[in-house]
Amino acid sequence: MKYRLVGIGASLALAVILSGCQAKANTLVKSDAGSVTQTEVFKQIEDQAPTQQAVQELTLNKVLNQRYHVSQAAVTAKLKAFKRQAGANYHAILARNQLTEAHLKTQIKANLLLEKAITAKYPVTKAQLKKARTAYMPMTTVQHIATTNEKQAQKIIADLNAGASFDSQVKKYAHNRQLHTTAGRLAPFDSYTQALAPAVVQATAKLQVGHHVTKPVKAVATTDTEGQPTYEIIKVISRQSKAATVTNDDGKRVTVANYLRAQLQQQRMTDKQVQVATIRSLFKTAHVKVVDTHFVPAFSNYLTAKNA
């Protein structure tokens, strides 16, 4: 599973800026035409969506920081994991999301705090953990071919059934030339990978080692295929046996139970309904009330009409 950030973007940077407003002088710019003040700037942007989001995030962060604690070591560990996964694209990701590394660390801490809140409200049960353990597919290596032509995908499978090797089919049909050098092999993945379409992961989990799919797997359209769905042909090359420990996203060996618990918690982190219910509960407990009516829209999903 890739480490994911929830809600990163320009609103976070704005939230950080707004949070420091009271500590600085009101005047931002001076000129012969007059000064520009923080009050004027705030008046100009208070109804804009990024400002609304920033105020909501600031409120949530204050509530979370009052109730939960996240160590600097935990933030640093997640930052290192994010950098490792982003690789050479790290700075491009920051630029695309209008973030500095300091803003990113702030968001990582916010995510970890929210994760604690969600875990407290929706703890992983023994029954859920047992179900996840039964369904878990360990690290698996596959060969694959992807095409946007369903009939071509069906022909590839027919050729495989007739005795053609997967390697030869990759050379003949794979559009990605890099796959030619690896005979279509992908990097090993488990049930919780974010790199492949869910349909591909599910189909892989059903296959035994040495077997290929009997019909093409239709995957979600991507920008790489110009909006067209792809039809995937998959063959399982190898699969690790279910062990007592696995390597987690931070590169550490942990028990399978702890690994699965972390994956289930991360799934909840991306569940919008779970997020909303958790934030509603937090705001209710903290007696959050919107004083400036301009910001009622920012809290419409989280507060009752009485408090908004």
Short mmCIF file of C-alpha atoms in Angstrom, two decimals:
data_model
loop_
_atom_site.label_atom_id
_atom_site.label_comp_id
_atom_site.label_asym_id
_atom_site.label_seq_id
_atom_site.Cartn_x
_atom_site.Cartn_y
_atom_site.Cartn_z
CA MET A 1 0.00 0.00 0.00
CA LYS A 2 1.21 3.45 -0.88
CA TYR A 3 1.25 6.12 1.80
CA ARG A 4 -1.55 8.54 0.97
CA LEU A 5 -2.15 12.10 1.98
CA VAL A 6 -5.74 13.09 2.69
CA GLY A 7 -6.71 16.49 1.35
CA ILE A 8 -3.32 18.01 0.55
CA GLY A 9 -3.39 21.22 -1.48
CA ALA A 10 -3.37 24.98 -1.51
CA SER A 11 -5.90 25.20 1.34
CA LEU A 12 -3.31 23.72 3.70
CA ALA A 13 -0.76 26.40 2.83
CA LEU A 14 -3.43 29.05 3.32
CA ALA A 15 -4.40 27.52 6.67
CA VAL A 16 -0.80 27.74 7.85
CA ILE A 17 -0.64 31.39 6.75
CA LEU A 18 -3.95 32.27 8.41
CA SER A 19 -2.91 30.60 11.65
CA GLY A 20 -0.01 33.03 12.00
CA CYS A 21 -1.92 36.20 11.20
CA GLN A 22 -2.45 37.35 14.77
CA ALA A 23 1.24 37.13 15.56
CA LYS A 24 2.21 39.65 12.85
CA ALA A 25 1.55 43.31 12.15
CA ASN A 26 -1.75 44.06 10.42
CA THR A 27 -0.08 45.95 7.56
CA LEU A 28 1.25 43.71 4.80
CA VAL A 29 2.26 46.20 2.08
CA LYS A 30 2.87 49.94 2.11
CA SER A 31 2.74 52.32 -0.87
CA ASP A 32 2.00 55.94 -1.75
CA ALA A 33 -1.45 54.74 -2.78
CA GLY A 34 -2.09 53.32 0.65
CA SER A 35 -1.40 50.24 2.72
CA VAL A 36 -2.72 46.71 2.24
CA THR A 37 -3.74 45.15 5.53
CA GLN A 38 -4.47 41.62 6.64
CA THR A 39 -8.03 42.70 7.34
CA GLU A 40 -8.47 43.80 3.72
CA VAL A 41 -6.93 40.62 2.38
CA PHE A 42 -9.09 38.45 4.59
CA LYS A 43 -12.20 40.39 3.54
CA GLN A 44 -11.26 39.81 -0.10
CA ILE A 45 -10.80 36.05 0.21
CA GLU A 46 -13.10 34.96 3.05
CA ASP A 47 -15.87 33.69 0.74
CA GLN A 48 -13.51 31.80 -1.57
CA ALA A 49 -13.45 28.00 -1.41
CA PRO A 50 -9.75 27.66 -0.40
CA THR A 51 -10.31 30.06 2.52
CA GLN A 52 -13.43 28.21 3.63
CA GLN A 53 -11.49 24.94 3.53
CA ALA A 54 -8.53 26.48 5.34
CA VAL A 55 -10.68 27.70 8.24
CA GLN A 56 -12.34 24.29 8.54
CA GLU A 57 -8.89 22.59 8.54
CA LEU A 58 -7.55 24.99 11.16
CA THR A 59 -10.53 24.25 13.39
CA LEU A 60 -10.13 20.51 12.94
CA ASN A 61 -6.39 20.65 13.65
CA LYS A 62 -6.97 22.58 16.89
CA VAL A 63 -9.53 20.02 18.04
CA LEU A 64 -7.30 17.08 17.07
CA ASN A 65 -4.21 18.54 18.74
CA GLN A 66 -6.15 19.04 21.96
CA ARG A 67 -7.31 15.41 22.09
CA TYR A 68 -4.44 13.44 20.54
CA HIS A 69 -0.65 13.48 20.34
CA VAL A 70 1.64 12.61 17.44
CA SER A 71 5.40 12.55 17.97
CA GLN A 72 7.88 14.28 15.68
CA ALA A 73 9.51 10.88 15.13
CA ALA A 74 6.24 9.53 13.71
CA VAL A 75 5.94 12.49 11.34
CA THR A 76 9.55 12.05 10.20
CA ALA A 77 9.02 8.34 9.57
CA LYS A 78 5.99 9.04 7.37
CA LEU A 79 7.84 11.79 5.52
CA LYS A 80 10.70 9.38 4.76
CA ALA A 81 8.21 6.76 3.55
CA PHE A 82 6.52 9.35 1.33
CA LYS A 83 9.87 10.45 -0.13
CA ARG A 84 10.87 6.84 -0.75
CA GLN A 85 7.66 6.09 -2.61
CA ALA A 86 7.67 9.36 -4.56
CA GLY A 87 11.30 8.91 -5.58
CA ALA A 88 12.43 11.37 -8.24
CA ASN A 89 8.89 12.81 -8.42
CA TYR A 90 8.97 14.12 -4.84
CA HIS A 91 9.59 17.80 -5.64
CA ALA A 92 7.19 17.68 -8.59
CA ILE A 93 4.44 16.40 -6.27
CA LEU A 94 5.09 19.26 -3.85
CA ALA A 95 4.97 21.79 -6.67
CA ARG A 96 1.78 20.31 -8.14
CA ASN A 97 0.05 20.58 -4.76
CA GLN A 98 1.52 24.03 -4.02
CA LEU A 99 3.31 22.72 -0.93
CA THR A 100 6.63 23.24 0.76
CA GLU A 101 8.17 20.42 2.79
CA ALA A 102 7.15 22.26 5.97
CA HIS A 103 3.53 22.31 4.78
CA LEU A 104 3.79 18.63 3.89
CA LYS A 105 4.99 17.77 7.39
CA THR A 106 2.08 19.75 8.82
CA GLN A 107 -0.34 17.77 6.66
CA ILE A 108 1.29 14.46 7.59
CA LYS A 109 0.83 15.31 11.27
CA ALA A 110 -2.79 16.26 10.59
CA ASN A 111 -3.36 12.94 8.83
CA LEU A 112 -1.81 10.99 11.70
CA LEU A 113 -3.97 12.86 14.21
CA LEU A 114 -7.10 12.20 12.15
CA GLU A 115 -6.10 8.54 11.86
CA LYS A 116 -5.97 8.33 15.66
CA ALA A 117 -9.42 9.87 15.89
CA ILE A 118 -10.86 7.50 13.29
CA THR A 119 -9.22 4.50 14.96
CA ALA A 120 -10.69 5.54 18.31
CA LYS A 121 -14.19 5.81 16.84
CA TYR A 122 -13.92 2.82 14.49
CA PRO A 123 -11.44 0.33 16.01
CA VAL A 124 -10.54 -2.74 13.97
CA THR A 125 -12.34 -5.72 15.49
CA LYS A 126 -11.05 -9.28 15.83
CA ALA A 127 -13.69 -10.45 13.35
CA GLN A 128 -12.58 -7.86 10.77
CA LEU A 129 -8.95 -8.80 11.28
CA LYS A 130 -9.73 -12.50 10.88
CA LYS A 131 -11.63 -11.82 7.65
CA ALA A 132 -8.76 -9.70 6.32
CA ARG A 133 -6.23 -12.42 7.19
CA THR A 134 -8.27 -15.02 5.29
CA ALA A 135 -8.62 -12.79 2.22
CA TYR A 136 -5.05 -11.47 2.25
CA MET A 137 -2.96 -12.18 -0.84
CA PRO A 138 0.80 -12.10 -0.02
CA MET A 139 3.34 -10.50 -2.35
CA THR A 140 2.73 -11.87 -5.83
CA THR A 141 4.63 -11.49 -9.09
CA VAL A 142 2.74 -11.55 -12.38
CA GLN A 143 3.26 -11.21 -16.09
CA HIS A 144 0.71 -9.04 -17.79
CA ILE A 145 -0.36 -7.59 -21.12
CA ALA A 146 -2.75 -4.65 -21.42
CA THR A 147 -4.66 -3.69 -24.54
CA THR A 148 -7.58 -1.38 -25.30
CA ASN A 149 -8.94 -3.92 -27.81
CA GLU A 150 -11.16 -6.54 -26.17
CA LYS A 151 -11.11 -8.87 -29.18
CA GLN A 152 -7.32 -8.73 -29.25
CA ALA A 153 -7.24 -9.58 -25.55
CA GLN A 154 -9.48 -12.58 -26.19
CA LYS A 155 -7.17 -13.72 -29.01
CA ILE A 156 -4.14 -13.49 -26.72
CA ILE A 157 -5.85 -15.77 -24.21
CA ALA A 158 -6.86 -18.16 -26.99
CA ASP A 159 -3.22 -18.30 -28.16
CA LEU A 160 -2.06 -18.96 -24.58
CA ASN A 161 -4.60 -21.76 -24.28
CA ALA A 162 -3.28 -23.19 -27.55
CA GLY A 163 0.25 -23.37 -26.14
CA ALA A 164 1.83 -19.99 -26.94
CA SER A 165 4.24 -18.73 -24.29
CA PHE A 166 3.39 -15.61 -22.33
CA ASP A 167 6.81 -14.17 -23.21
CA SER A 168 6.06 -14.40 -26.93
CA GLN A 169 2.65 -12.78 -26.45
CA VAL A 170 4.24 -9.89 -24.57
CA LYS A 171 6.68 -9.25 -27.42
CA LYS A 172 3.87 -9.46 -29.95
CA TYR A 173 1.17 -7.40 -28.25
CA ALA A 174 2.50 -5.28 -25.36
CA HIS A 175 2.53 -1.58 -26.31
CA ASN A 176 4.79 -0.68 -23.40
CA ARG A 177 8.28 -1.45 -24.71
CA GLN A 178 9.71 -1.55 -21.19
CA LEU A 179 7.64 -4.68 -20.56
CA HIS A 180 9.43 -6.41 -23.43
CA THR A 181 12.67 -6.46 -21.45
CA THR A 182 10.94 -7.95 -18.39
CA ALA A 183 8.64 -10.31 -20.31
CA GLY A 184 5.70 -8.39 -18.91
CA ARG A 185 6.68 -8.88 -15.28
CA LEU A 186 5.40 -6.29 -12.81
CA ALA A 187 6.88 -5.40 -9.43
CA PRO A 188 5.55 -7.72 -6.69
CA PHE A 189 2.33 -6.54 -5.04
CA ASP A 190 -0.13 -7.69 -2.39
CA SER A 191 -3.84 -7.20 -1.75
CA TYR A 192 -3.40 -3.58 -0.71
CA THR A 193 -1.45 -2.20 -3.66
CA GLN A 194 -2.57 1.18 -4.99
CA ALA A 195 -0.54 0.83 -8.18
CA LEU A 196 -3.00 -1.44 -10.00
CA ALA A 197 -6.72 -1.37 -10.68
CA PRO A 198 -8.77 -3.22 -8.03
CA ALA A 199 -10.14 -5.56 -10.72
CA VAL A 200 -6.60 -6.65 -11.60
CA VAL A 201 -5.70 -7.30 -7.96
CA GLN A 202 -8.90 -9.28 -7.39
CA ALA A 203 -8.33 -11.40 -10.49
CA THR A 204 -4.73 -12.06 -9.46
CA ALA A 205 -5.79 -13.24 -6.01
CA LYS A 206 -8.00 -15.91 -7.58
CA LEU A 207 -5.21 -17.37 -9.73
CA GLN A 208 -2.87 -20.18 -8.73
CA VAL A 209 0.84 -19.94 -9.50
CA GLY A 210 1.51 -20.78 -13.15
CA HIS A 211 -2.04 -20.03 -14.27
CA HIS A 212 -3.39 -17.18 -16.38
CA VAL A 213 -6.86 -15.60 -16.52
CA THR A 214 -9.45 -17.36 -18.67
CA LYS A 215 -10.99 -14.09 -19.82
CA PRO A 216 -9.67 -10.51 -20.07
CA VAL A 217 -9.88 -8.36 -16.95
CA LYS A 218 -11.53 -5.03 -17.72
CA ALA A 219 -9.74 -2.25 -15.86
CA VAL A 220 -10.74 1.34 -15.20
CA ALA A 221 -9.87 3.83 -17.92
CA THR A 222 -6.76 5.95 -17.28
CA THR A 223 -5.21 9.04 -18.82
CA ASP A 224 -2.53 6.77 -20.28
CA THR A 225 -5.17 5.07 -22.43
CA GLU A 226 -6.92 8.32 -23.42
CA GLY A 227 -10.06 7.46 -21.51
CA GLN A 228 -10.48 3.96 -22.93
CA PRO A 229 -10.80 0.94 -20.64
CA THR A 230 -7.98 -1.59 -20.79
CA TYR A 231 -8.28 -5.35 -21.00
CA GLU A 232 -5.61 -7.09 -18.94
CA ILE A 233 -4.21 -10.57 -19.38
CA ILE A 234 -2.51 -11.80 -16.21
CA LYS A 235 -0.41 -14.82 -15.33
CA VAL A 236 0.88 -15.50 -11.81
CA ILE A 237 4.60 -16.31 -11.77
CA SER A 238 5.22 -16.60 -8.04
CA ARG A 239 3.61 -15.89 -4.70
CA GLN A 240 5.12 -15.69 -1.23
CA SER A 241 3.76 -18.10 1.33
CA LYS A 242 1.74 -16.61 4.17
CA ALA A 243 4.30 -15.78 6.85
CA ALA A 244 4.09 -14.53 10.43
CA THR A 245 5.70 -11.20 9.52
CA VAL A 246 5.72 -8.87 6.51
CA THR A 247 7.48 -5.65 5.51
CA ASN A 248 5.29 -2.59 6.06
CA ASP A 249 5.24 0.74 4.21
CA ASP A 250 8.02 2.11 6.42
CA GLY A 251 10.29 -0.79 5.47
CA LYS A 252 10.02 -2.48 8.86
CA ARG A 253 9.17 -6.11 9.61
CA VAL A 254 5.89 -6.32 11.51
CA THR A 255 3.44 -9.06 12.35
CA VAL A 256 0.82 -9.81 9.72
CA ALA A 257 -1.88 -8.84 12.22
CA ASN A 258 -0.34 -5.39 12.76
CA TYR A 259 0.18 -4.95 9.02
CA LEU A 260 -3.43 -5.83 8.22
CA ARG A 261 -4.71 -3.62 11.03
CA ALA A 262 -2.77 -0.69 9.56
CA GLN A 263 -4.18 -1.39 6.09
CA LEU A 264 -7.75 -1.50 7.39
CA GLN A 265 -7.18 1.75 9.26
CA GLN A 266 -5.81 3.37 6.10
CA GLN A 267 -8.86 2.21 4.15
CA ARG A 268 -11.04 3.97 6.70
CA MET A 269 -8.93 7.10 6.28
CA THR A 270 -10.06 7.30 2.64
CA ASP A 271 -13.71 6.52 3.40
CA LYS A 272 -15.55 9.84 3.12
CA GLN A 273 -18.47 8.71 5.28
CA VAL A 274 -16.12 7.59 8.04
CA GLN A 275 -14.23 10.90 7.87
CA VAL A 276 -17.40 12.98 8.06
CA ALA A 277 -18.85 10.96 10.96
CA THR A 278 -15.57 11.21 12.88
CA ILE A 279 -15.23 14.97 12.36
CA ARG A 280 -18.87 15.51 13.33
CA SER A 281 -18.24 13.66 16.58
CA LEU A 282 -15.05 15.63 17.27
CA PHE A 283 -16.73 18.99 16.61
CA LYS A 284 -19.72 18.07 18.76
CA THR A 285 -17.50 17.07 21.69
CA ALA A 286 -15.41 20.25 21.31
CA HIS A 287 -18.57 22.42 21.15
CA VAL A 288 -17.52 23.99 17.85
CA LYS A 289 -19.74 26.93 16.89
CA VAL A 290 -19.38 29.13 13.81
CA VAL A 291 -19.35 32.79 14.86
CA ASP A 292 -18.78 34.43 11.47
CA THR A 293 -21.68 33.49 9.18
CA HIS A 294 -19.40 33.73 6.13
CA PHE A 295 -17.94 30.36 7.20
CA VAL A 296 -21.17 28.44 7.72
CA PRO A 297 -20.75 26.66 4.33
CA ALA A 298 -17.35 25.28 5.41
CA PHE A 299 -18.98 23.42 8.31
CA SER A 300 -22.28 22.42 6.70
CA ASN A 301 -21.33 18.72 6.62
CA TYR A 302 -20.13 18.64 10.21
CA LEU A 303 -22.37 20.81 12.39
CA THR A 304 -26.07 20.95 13.16
CA ALA A 305 -28.03 24.05 12.13
CA LYS A 306 -27.97 25.16 15.77
CA ASN A 307 -24.15 25.34 15.91
CA ALA A 308 -23.67 26.54 12.36
#
